[in-house]
Amino acid sequence: QVQLVESGGGLVQAGDSLRLSCAASGRTFSSSAMAWFRQAPGKEREFVAAISWGGGTIRYADPVKGRFTISRDNTKNTGYLQMNSLKIEDTAVYYCAVGPSTDRLRVGVQDYWGQGTQVTVSS
């Protein structure tokens, strides 16, 4: 069993940066792929980024490429999402998830979810 707790969200202005963290408990985090998703009001949850267990494989959704960076520190059982040049359309609740691989996470195969952290970007 893995429990995931996101943190680092907040209210920022367009162009600012935020770093989200995903703290995991449980022994399987370091052997699992991890991903970030987001859900804006009235919209479906969408994939943002994923990273393999060792960090060798990384995937990004097109809207965040070049602005967001996913990373992880398995010694701390923590994953991160560095978000730069934030845009109003990045406003959403951000969730982290773990699963068997980056590609399977991307298409909806997630083993565990966190509770989410709100990111609000204002003009």
C-alpha positions as semicolon CSV with decimal commas, in nm:
position;residue;x (nm);y (nm);z (nm)
1;Q;0,000;0,000;0,000
2;V;0,123;0,350;-0,084
3;Q;-0,016;0,672;0,056
4;L;0,053;0,992;-0,136
5;V;0,032;1,345;0,002
6;E;0,070;1,643;-0,229
7;S;0,178;1,987;-0,113
8;G;0,311;2,313;-0,250
9;G;0,005;2,447;-0,424
10;G;-0,113;2,803;-0,385
11;L;-0,221;3,126;-0,548
12;V;0,033;3,284;-0,782
13;Q;0,038;3,529;-1,068
14;A;0,089;3,441;-1,431
15;G;0,456;3,398;-1,503
16;D;0,542;3,284;-1,151
17;S;0,677;2,947;-1,045
18;L;0,569;2,680;-0,799
19;R;0,712;2,348;-0,693
20;L;0,475;2,073;-0,596
21;S;0,581;1,781;-0,381
22;C;0,435;1,435;-0,350
23;A;0,540;1,257;-0,032
24;A;0,489;0,883;-0,039
25;S;0,472;0,627;0,236
26;G;0,519;0,261;0,166
27;R;0,796;0,047;0,032
28;T;0,683;0,034;-0,328
29;F;0,728;0,402;-0,420
30;S;1,088;0,366;-0,529
31;S;0,996;0,079;-0,762
32;S;0,693;0,250;-0,912
33;A;0,653;0,505;-1,186
34;M;0,503;0,833;-1,072
35;A;0,290;1,087;-1,252
36;W;0,118;1,419;-1,205
37;F;-0,234;1,487;-1,328
38;R;-0,456;1,790;-1,299
39;Q;-0,823;1,866;-1,306
40;A;-0,963;2,210;-1,376
41;P;-1,319;2,305;-1,280
42;G;-1,568;2,151;-1,519
43;K;-1,303;1,950;-1,700
44;E;-1,182;1,594;-1,692
45;R;-0,863;1,498;-1,516
46;E;-0,570;1,520;-1,756
47;F;-0,217;1,386;-1,766
48;V;0,062;1,634;-1,695
49;A;0,389;1,443;-1,658
50;A;0,531;1,104;-1,562
51;I;0,866;0,966;-1,453
52;S;0,987;0,609;-1,432
53;W;1,105;0,455;-1,107
54;G;1,468;0,533;-1,178
55;G;1,410;0,863;-1,357
56;G;1,534;0,739;-1,690
57;T;1,204;0,782;-1,870
58;I;1,007;1,105;-1,854
59;R;0,691;1,205;-2,037
60;Y;0,517;1,541;-2,059
61;A;0,186;1,658;-2,193
62;D;0,227;1,906;-2,476
63;P;0,077;2,205;-2,287
64;V;0,348;2,188;-2,020
65;K;0,655;2,091;-2,222
66;G;0,938;2,334;-2,167
67;R;0,772;2,486;-1,860
68;F;0,726;2,197;-1,614
69;T;0,989;1,955;-1,486
70;I;0,909;1,630;-1,309
71;S;1,165;1,470;-1,080
72;R;1,189;1,234;-0,787
73;D;1,413;1,154;-0,493
74;N;1,369;0,790;-0,399
75;T;1,584;0,834;-0,089
76;K;1,317;1,072;0,039
77;N;1,021;0,886;-0,111
78;T;0,919;1,213;-0,272
79;G;0,831;1,328;-0,619
80;Y;0,828;1,683;-0,748
81;L;0,677;1,898;-1,017
82;Q;0,858;2,224;-1,084
83;M;0,622;2,457;-1,265
84;N;0,766;2,767;-1,431
85;S;0,607;3,039;-1,645
86;L;0,267;2,952;-1,506
87;K;-0,037;3,044;-1,711
88;I;-0,396;3,105;-1,609
89;E;-0,492;2,783;-1,786
90;D;-0,267;2,590;-1,548
91;T;-0,520;2,655;-1,272
92;A;-0,636;2,317;-1,144
93;V;-0,615;2,067;-0,863
94;Y;-0,294;1,873;-0,912
95;Y;-0,273;1,508;-0,816
96;C;0,015;1,267;-0,801
97;A;-0,023;0,898;-0,872
98;V;0,196;0,589;-0,886
99;G;0,166;0,298;-1,120
100;P;0,350;0,029;-1,313
101;S;0,507;0,243;-1,586
102;T;0,503;0,593;-1,734
103;D;0,309;0,484;-2,040
104;R;0,049;0,292;-1,843
105;L;0,007;0,581;-1,600
106;R;-0,049;0,809;-1,895
107;V;-0,339;0,601;-2,025
108;G;-0,510;0,560;-1,692
109;V;-0,348;0,271;-1,510
110;Q;-0,282;0,412;-1,165
111;D;-0,240;0,212;-0,848
112;Y;-0,266;0,495;-0,595
113;W;-0,370;0,860;-0,591
114;G;-0,308;1,150;-0,361
115;Q;-0,576;1,391;-0,241
116;G;-0,462;1,679;-0,458
117;T;-0,331;2,031;-0,410
118;Q;-0,489;2,344;-0,556
119;V;-0,291;2,564;-0,792
120;T;-0,451;2,894;-0,887
121;V;-0,287;3,126;-1,137
122;S;-0,421;3,479;-1,161
123;S;-0,358;3,748;-1,421
